Short mmCIF file of C-alpha atoms in Angstrom, two decimals:
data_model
loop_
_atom_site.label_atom_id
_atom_site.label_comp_id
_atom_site.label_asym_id
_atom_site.label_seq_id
_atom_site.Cartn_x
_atom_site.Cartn_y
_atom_site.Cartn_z
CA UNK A 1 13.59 -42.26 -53.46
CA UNK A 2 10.08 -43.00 -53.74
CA UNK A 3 8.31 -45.93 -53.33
CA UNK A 4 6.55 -48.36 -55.85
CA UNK A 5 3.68 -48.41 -53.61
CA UNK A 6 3.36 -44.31 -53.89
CA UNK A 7 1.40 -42.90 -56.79
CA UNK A 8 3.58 -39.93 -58.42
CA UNK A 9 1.56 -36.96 -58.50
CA UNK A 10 2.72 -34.55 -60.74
CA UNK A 11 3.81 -30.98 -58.21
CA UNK A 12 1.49 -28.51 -60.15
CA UNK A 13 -1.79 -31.04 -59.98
CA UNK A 14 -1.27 -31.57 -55.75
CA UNK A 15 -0.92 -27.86 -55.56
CA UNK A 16 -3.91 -27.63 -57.50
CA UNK A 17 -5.46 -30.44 -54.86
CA UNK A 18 -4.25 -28.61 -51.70
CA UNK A 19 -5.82 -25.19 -52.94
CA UNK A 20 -9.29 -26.95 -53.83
CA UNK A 21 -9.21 -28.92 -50.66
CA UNK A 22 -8.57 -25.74 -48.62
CA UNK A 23 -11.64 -23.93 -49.80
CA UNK A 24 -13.90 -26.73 -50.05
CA UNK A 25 -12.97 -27.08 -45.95
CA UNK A 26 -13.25 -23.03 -45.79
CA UNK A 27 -17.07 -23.43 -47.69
CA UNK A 28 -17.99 -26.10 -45.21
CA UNK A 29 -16.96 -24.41 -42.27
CA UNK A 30 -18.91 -21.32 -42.88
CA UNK A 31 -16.06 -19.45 -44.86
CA UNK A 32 -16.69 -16.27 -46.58
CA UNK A 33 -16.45 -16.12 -50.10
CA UNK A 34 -14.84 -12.74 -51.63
CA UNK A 35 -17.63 -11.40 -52.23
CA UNK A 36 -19.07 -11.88 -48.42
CA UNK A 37 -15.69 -10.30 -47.66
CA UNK A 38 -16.28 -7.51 -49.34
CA UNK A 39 -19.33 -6.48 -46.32
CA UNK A 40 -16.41 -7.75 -42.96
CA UNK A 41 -14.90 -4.39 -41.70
CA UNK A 42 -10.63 -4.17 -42.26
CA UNK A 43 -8.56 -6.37 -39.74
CA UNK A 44 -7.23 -3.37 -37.99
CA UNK A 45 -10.79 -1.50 -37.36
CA UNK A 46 -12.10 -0.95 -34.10
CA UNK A 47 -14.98 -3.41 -34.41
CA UNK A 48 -12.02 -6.47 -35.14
CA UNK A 49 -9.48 -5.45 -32.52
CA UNK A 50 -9.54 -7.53 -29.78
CA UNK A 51 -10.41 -5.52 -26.44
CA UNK A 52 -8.14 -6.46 -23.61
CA UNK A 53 -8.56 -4.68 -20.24
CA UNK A 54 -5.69 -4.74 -17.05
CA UNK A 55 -7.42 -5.54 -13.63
CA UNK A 56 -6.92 -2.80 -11.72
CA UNK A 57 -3.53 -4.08 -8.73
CA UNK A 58 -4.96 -5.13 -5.76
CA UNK A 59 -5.03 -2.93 -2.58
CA UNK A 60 -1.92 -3.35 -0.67
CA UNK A 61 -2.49 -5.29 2.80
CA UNK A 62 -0.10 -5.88 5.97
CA UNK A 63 2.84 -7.99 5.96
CA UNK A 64 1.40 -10.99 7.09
CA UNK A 65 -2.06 -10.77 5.19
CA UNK A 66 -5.01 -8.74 5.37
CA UNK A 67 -6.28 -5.30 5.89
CA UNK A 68 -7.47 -5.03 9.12
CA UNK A 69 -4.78 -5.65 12.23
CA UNK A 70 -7.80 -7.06 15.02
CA UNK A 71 -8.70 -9.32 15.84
CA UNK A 72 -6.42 -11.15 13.39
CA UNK A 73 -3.18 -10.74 14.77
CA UNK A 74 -1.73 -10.40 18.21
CA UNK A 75 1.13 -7.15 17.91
CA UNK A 76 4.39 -8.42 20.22
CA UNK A 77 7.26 -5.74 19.55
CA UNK A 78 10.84 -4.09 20.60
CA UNK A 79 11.42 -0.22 21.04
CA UNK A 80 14.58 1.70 20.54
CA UNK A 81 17.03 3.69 18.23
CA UNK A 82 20.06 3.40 16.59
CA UNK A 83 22.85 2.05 18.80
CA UNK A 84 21.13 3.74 22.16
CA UNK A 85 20.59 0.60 24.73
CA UNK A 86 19.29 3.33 26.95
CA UNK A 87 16.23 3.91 24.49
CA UNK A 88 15.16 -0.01 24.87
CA UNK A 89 15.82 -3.41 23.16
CA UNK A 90 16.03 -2.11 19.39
CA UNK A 91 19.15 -0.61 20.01
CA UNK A 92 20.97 -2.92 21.73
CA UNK A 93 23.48 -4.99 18.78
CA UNK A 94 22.18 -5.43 15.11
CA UNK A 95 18.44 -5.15 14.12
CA UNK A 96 18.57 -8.85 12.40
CA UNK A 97 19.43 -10.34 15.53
CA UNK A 98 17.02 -8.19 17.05
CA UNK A 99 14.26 -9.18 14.89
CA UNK A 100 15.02 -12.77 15.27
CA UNK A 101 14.44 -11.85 19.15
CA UNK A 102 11.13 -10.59 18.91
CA UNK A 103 9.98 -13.69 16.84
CA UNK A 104 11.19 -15.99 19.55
CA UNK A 105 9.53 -13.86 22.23
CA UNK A 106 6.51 -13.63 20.04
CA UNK A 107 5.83 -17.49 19.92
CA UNK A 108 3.79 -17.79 23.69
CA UNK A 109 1.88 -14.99 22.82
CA UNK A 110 0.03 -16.26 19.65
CA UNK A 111 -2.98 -17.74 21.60
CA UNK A 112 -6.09 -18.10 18.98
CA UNK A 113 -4.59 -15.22 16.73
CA UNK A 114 -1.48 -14.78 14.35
CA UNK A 115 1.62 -13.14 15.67
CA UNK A 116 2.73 -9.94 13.95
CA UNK A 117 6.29 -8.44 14.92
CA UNK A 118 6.73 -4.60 15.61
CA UNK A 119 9.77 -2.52 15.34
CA UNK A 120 9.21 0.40 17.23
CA UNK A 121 11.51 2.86 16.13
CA UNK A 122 11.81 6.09 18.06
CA UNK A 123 12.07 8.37 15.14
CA UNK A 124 11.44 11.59 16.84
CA UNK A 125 13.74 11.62 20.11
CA UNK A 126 13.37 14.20 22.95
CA UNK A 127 16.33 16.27 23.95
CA UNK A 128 17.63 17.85 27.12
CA UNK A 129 18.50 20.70 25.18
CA UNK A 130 16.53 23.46 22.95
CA UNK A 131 18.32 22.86 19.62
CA UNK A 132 18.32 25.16 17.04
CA UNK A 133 14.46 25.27 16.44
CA UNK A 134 13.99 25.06 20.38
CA UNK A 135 11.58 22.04 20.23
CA UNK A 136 13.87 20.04 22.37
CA UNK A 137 13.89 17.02 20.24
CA UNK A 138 15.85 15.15 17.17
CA UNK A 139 14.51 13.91 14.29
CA UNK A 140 15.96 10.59 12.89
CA UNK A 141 17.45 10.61 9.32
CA UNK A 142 15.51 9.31 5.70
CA UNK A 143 18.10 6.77 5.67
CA UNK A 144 18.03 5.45 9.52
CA UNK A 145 14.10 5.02 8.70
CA UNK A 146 14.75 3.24 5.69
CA UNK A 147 17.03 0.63 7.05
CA UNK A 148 14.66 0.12 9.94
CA UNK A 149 12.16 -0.16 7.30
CA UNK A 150 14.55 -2.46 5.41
CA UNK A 151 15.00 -5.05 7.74
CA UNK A 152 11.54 -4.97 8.98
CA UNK A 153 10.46 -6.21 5.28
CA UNK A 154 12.51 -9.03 5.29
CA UNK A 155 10.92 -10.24 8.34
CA UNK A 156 7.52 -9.13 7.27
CA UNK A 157 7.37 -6.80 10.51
CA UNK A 158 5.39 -3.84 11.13
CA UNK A 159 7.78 -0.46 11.66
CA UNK A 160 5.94 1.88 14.28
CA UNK A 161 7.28 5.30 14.06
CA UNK A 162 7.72 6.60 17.73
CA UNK A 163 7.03 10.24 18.79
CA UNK A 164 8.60 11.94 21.36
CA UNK A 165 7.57 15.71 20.43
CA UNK A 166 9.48 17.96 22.96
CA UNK A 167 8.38 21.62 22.34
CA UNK A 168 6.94 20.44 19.00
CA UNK A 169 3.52 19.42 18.32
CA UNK A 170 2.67 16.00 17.80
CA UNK A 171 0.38 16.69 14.38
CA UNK A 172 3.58 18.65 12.47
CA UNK A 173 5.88 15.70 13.92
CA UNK A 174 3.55 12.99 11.99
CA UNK A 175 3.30 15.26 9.17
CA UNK A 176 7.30 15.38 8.92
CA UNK A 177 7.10 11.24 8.33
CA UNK A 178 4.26 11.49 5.68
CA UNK A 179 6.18 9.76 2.99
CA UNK A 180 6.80 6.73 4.80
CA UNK A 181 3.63 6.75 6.37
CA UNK A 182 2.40 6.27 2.92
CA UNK A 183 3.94 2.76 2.79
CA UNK A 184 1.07 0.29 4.11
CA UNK A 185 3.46 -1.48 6.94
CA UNK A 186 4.18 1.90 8.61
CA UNK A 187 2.62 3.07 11.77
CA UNK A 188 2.50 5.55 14.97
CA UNK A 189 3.72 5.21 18.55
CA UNK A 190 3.12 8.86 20.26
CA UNK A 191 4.57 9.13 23.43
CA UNK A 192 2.97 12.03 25.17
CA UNK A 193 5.10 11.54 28.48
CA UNK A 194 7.54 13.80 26.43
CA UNK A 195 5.22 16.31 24.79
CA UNK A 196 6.06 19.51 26.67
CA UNK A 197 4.13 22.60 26.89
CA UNK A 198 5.27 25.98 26.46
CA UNK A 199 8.25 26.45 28.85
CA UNK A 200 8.44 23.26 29.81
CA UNK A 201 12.08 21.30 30.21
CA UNK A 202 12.22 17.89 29.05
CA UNK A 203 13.51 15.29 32.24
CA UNK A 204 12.44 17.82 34.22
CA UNK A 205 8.64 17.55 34.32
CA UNK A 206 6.24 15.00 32.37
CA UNK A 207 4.47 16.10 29.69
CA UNK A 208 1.00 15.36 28.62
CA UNK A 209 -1.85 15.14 25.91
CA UNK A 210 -5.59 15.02 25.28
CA UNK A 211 -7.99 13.16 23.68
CA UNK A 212 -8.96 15.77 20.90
CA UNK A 213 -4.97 16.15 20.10
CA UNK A 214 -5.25 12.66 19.33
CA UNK A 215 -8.05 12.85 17.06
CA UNK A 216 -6.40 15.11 15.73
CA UNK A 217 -3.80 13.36 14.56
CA UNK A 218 -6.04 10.40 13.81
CA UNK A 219 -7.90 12.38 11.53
CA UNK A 220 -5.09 13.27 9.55
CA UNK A 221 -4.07 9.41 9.30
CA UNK A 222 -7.01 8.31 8.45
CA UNK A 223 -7.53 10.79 5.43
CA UNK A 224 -4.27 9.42 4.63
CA UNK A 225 -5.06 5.79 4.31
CA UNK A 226 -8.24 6.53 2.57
CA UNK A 227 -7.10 8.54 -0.25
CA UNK A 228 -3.90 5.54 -0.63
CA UNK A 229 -6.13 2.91 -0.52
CA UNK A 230 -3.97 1.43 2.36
CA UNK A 231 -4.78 -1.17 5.13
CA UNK A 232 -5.34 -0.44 9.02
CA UNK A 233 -2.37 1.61 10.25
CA UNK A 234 -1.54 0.73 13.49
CA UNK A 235 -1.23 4.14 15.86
CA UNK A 236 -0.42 3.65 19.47
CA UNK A 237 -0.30 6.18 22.28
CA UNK A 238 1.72 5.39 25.60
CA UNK A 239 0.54 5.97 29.08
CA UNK A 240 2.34 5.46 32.06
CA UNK A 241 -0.56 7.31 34.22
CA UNK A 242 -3.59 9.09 33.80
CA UNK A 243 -3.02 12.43 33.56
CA UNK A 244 -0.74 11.72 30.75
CA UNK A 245 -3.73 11.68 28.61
CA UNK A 246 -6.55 14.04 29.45
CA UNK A 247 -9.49 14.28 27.57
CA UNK A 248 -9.43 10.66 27.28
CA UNK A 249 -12.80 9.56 27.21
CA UNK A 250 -13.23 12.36 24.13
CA UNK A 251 -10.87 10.01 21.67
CA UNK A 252 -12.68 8.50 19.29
CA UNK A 253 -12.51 5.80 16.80
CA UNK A 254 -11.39 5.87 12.92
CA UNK A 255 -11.75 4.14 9.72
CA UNK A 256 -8.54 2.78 8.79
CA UNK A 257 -6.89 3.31 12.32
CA UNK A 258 -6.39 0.25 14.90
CA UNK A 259 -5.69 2.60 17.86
CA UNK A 260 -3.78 0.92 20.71
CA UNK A 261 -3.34 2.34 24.14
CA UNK A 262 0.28 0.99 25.64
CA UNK A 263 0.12 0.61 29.24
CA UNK A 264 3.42 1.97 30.43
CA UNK A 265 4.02 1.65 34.26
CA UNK A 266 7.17 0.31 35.87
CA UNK A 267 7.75 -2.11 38.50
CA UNK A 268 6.86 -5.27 39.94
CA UNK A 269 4.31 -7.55 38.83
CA UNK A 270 2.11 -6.14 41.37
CA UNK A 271 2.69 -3.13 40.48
CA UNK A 272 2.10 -3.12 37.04
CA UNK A 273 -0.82 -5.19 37.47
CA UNK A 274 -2.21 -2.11 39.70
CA UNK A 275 -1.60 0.49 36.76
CA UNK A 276 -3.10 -2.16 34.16
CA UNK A 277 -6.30 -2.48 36.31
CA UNK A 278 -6.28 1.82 36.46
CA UNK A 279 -5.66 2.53 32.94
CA UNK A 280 -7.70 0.03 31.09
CA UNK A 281 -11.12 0.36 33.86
CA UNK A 282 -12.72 2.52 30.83
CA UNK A 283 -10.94 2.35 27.76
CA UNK A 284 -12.82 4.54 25.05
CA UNK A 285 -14.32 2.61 22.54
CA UNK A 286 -12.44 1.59 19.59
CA UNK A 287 -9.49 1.77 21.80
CA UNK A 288 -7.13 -1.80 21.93
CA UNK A 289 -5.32 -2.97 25.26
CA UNK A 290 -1.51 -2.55 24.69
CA UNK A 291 1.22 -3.62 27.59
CA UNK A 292 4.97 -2.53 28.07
CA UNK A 293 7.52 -4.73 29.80
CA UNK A 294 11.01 -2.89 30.29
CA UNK A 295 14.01 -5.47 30.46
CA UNK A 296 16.24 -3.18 33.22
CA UNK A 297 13.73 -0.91 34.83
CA UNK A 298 10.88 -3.63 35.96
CA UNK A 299 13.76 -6.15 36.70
CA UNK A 300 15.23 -3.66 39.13
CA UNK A 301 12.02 -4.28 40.91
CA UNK A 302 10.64 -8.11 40.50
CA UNK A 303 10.97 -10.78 38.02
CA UNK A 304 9.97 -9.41 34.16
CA UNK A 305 6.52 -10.66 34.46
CA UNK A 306 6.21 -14.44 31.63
CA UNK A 307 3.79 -14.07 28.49
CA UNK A 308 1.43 -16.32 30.60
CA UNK A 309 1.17 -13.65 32.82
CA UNK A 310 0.83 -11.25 30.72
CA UNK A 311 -1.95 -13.25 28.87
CA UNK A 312 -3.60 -14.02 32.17
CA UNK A 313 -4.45 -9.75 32.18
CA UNK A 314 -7.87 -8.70 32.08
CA UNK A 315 -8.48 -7.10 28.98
CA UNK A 316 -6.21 -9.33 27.31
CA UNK A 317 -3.27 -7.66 25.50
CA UNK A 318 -3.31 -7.03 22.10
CA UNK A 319 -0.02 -5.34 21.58
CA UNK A 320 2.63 -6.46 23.92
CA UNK A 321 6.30 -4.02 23.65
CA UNK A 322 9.34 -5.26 25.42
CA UNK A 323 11.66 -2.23 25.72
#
């Protein structure tokens, strides 16, 4: 109903109104008549269409933040494989339990620097016997790395990929894991202790490396993170003495690469103390302090040495692996 108050407008006179209203507002507001129309290009030309441009993804970075591994983070890790508690702590019950492990142990070793857990996963094992290929050594299944890899996501770990090369070299071994060394939380852990020259018998002798066989294999890494655009990859070698590494003072550093030299001996605190002092005296530069602490071997011997201990060590640890 309307109202007495409202004036009735007939409907053809207010649509009149609205039209005249609308371009007496289009006039003011710097409106185009037709025939200024005539010179603006179509609404689908080039010069109209509005230019939109994707940023490019950012780089991917580690699991806790960041591209480069020092001296941000302090690395605090288990080693092992798949249901072998002979192998170290990683096999030894389920990897989520284990995982939850190396985050308690992890705590006392923070210090001034964020904690990041490892998984060291000994992807290529050493065997007693030749095999078909006569490398002496196994190579772990896609889908045991990828459940490794699985779990160590959820807990924003690291996954090392250890190397135990037999008969095999330790360059082809790394090249065998390229796809997952793609990823940008996948690293190294070469363990040259079990890199066996020609005739040699795994268990039977140590084996050994040199410096320029780890550049080597550096080299190749580091091409690899370049071209993927991928953060520092961590790449350890083990050492349990020094003629497990010859050469050494011929490694040098890379781009891309956070190199880490784990400390292996066994025994007491004393002991192991002894071997720290001989191993790290001249540690080639661009080389990072790493220390092993075996659960059943070193308590055989002593007490396992505490993570004040352990932080007490002069250089101070960067990457400390309980196996």
């Amino acid at each position: 109903m309307r109202h007495a108050a409202e004036p009735y407008v007939p409907a053809r006179w207010a649509v009149a109104a609205v039209l005249t209203t609308c371009l007496l507002a289009s006039a003011a507001c710097g409106g185009s008549s037709k025939a200024d129309q005539r010179h603006l290009p179509p609404p689908n030309s080039p010069a109209t269409a509005t230019s939109t441009t994707t940023a490019p993804p950012p780089p991917p970075e580690l699991p806790r933040g960041g591209r480069a591994v020092f001296p941000a983070y302090r690395l605090v890790g288990f080693a092992g494989a798949p249901a072998s508690p002979a192998l170290g702590r990683l096999g030894v019950g389920s990897l989520e339990a284990r995982v939850r492990e190396i985050e308690r142990r992890a705590k006392p070793y923070a210090g001034n620097r964020r904690v990041q857990p490892v998984m060291e996963l000994i992807a290529t094992v050493v065997q007693g016997s030749p095999g078909a290929d006569g490398k002496y050594r196994y190579r772990q299944p896609d889908r045991v790395v990828k459940e490794y890899l699985t779990v160590a996501r959820r807990h924003r770990a690291i996954l090392l990929l250890g190397i135990q090369p037999g008969r095999a070299k330790f360059l082809d071994e790394v090249k065998h894991y390229e796809k997952w060394l793609r990823e940008p939380d996948v690293g190294l852990a070469l363990d040259p202790e079990w890199a066996m020259g020609p005739g040699q018998v795994p268990m039977r002798v140590f084996g050994h490396t040199t410096g320029p066989e780890l550049n080597g294999v550096t080299a190749w890494v580091a091409a690899l993170v370049a071209r993927n655009d991928l953060p520092e990859k961590v790449v350890v070698f083990h050492q349990l003495a020094a003629r497990i590494v010859r050469q050494e003072a011929a490694i040098k550093p890379r781009k891309g690469i956070a190199l880490v030299k784990s400390v292996d001996g066994i025994g007491s605190r004393a002991m192991k103390e002894e071997t720290w002092r001989n191993l790290t005296a001249a540690l080639p530069k661009g080389v990072h302090p790493g220390f092993k602490l075996f659960f059943q071997e070193d308590a055989k011997i002593g007490a396992l040495m505490t993570p004040a201990q352990v932080l007490a060590l002069k250089p101070l640890p960067e990457y400390v692996l309980y196996e």
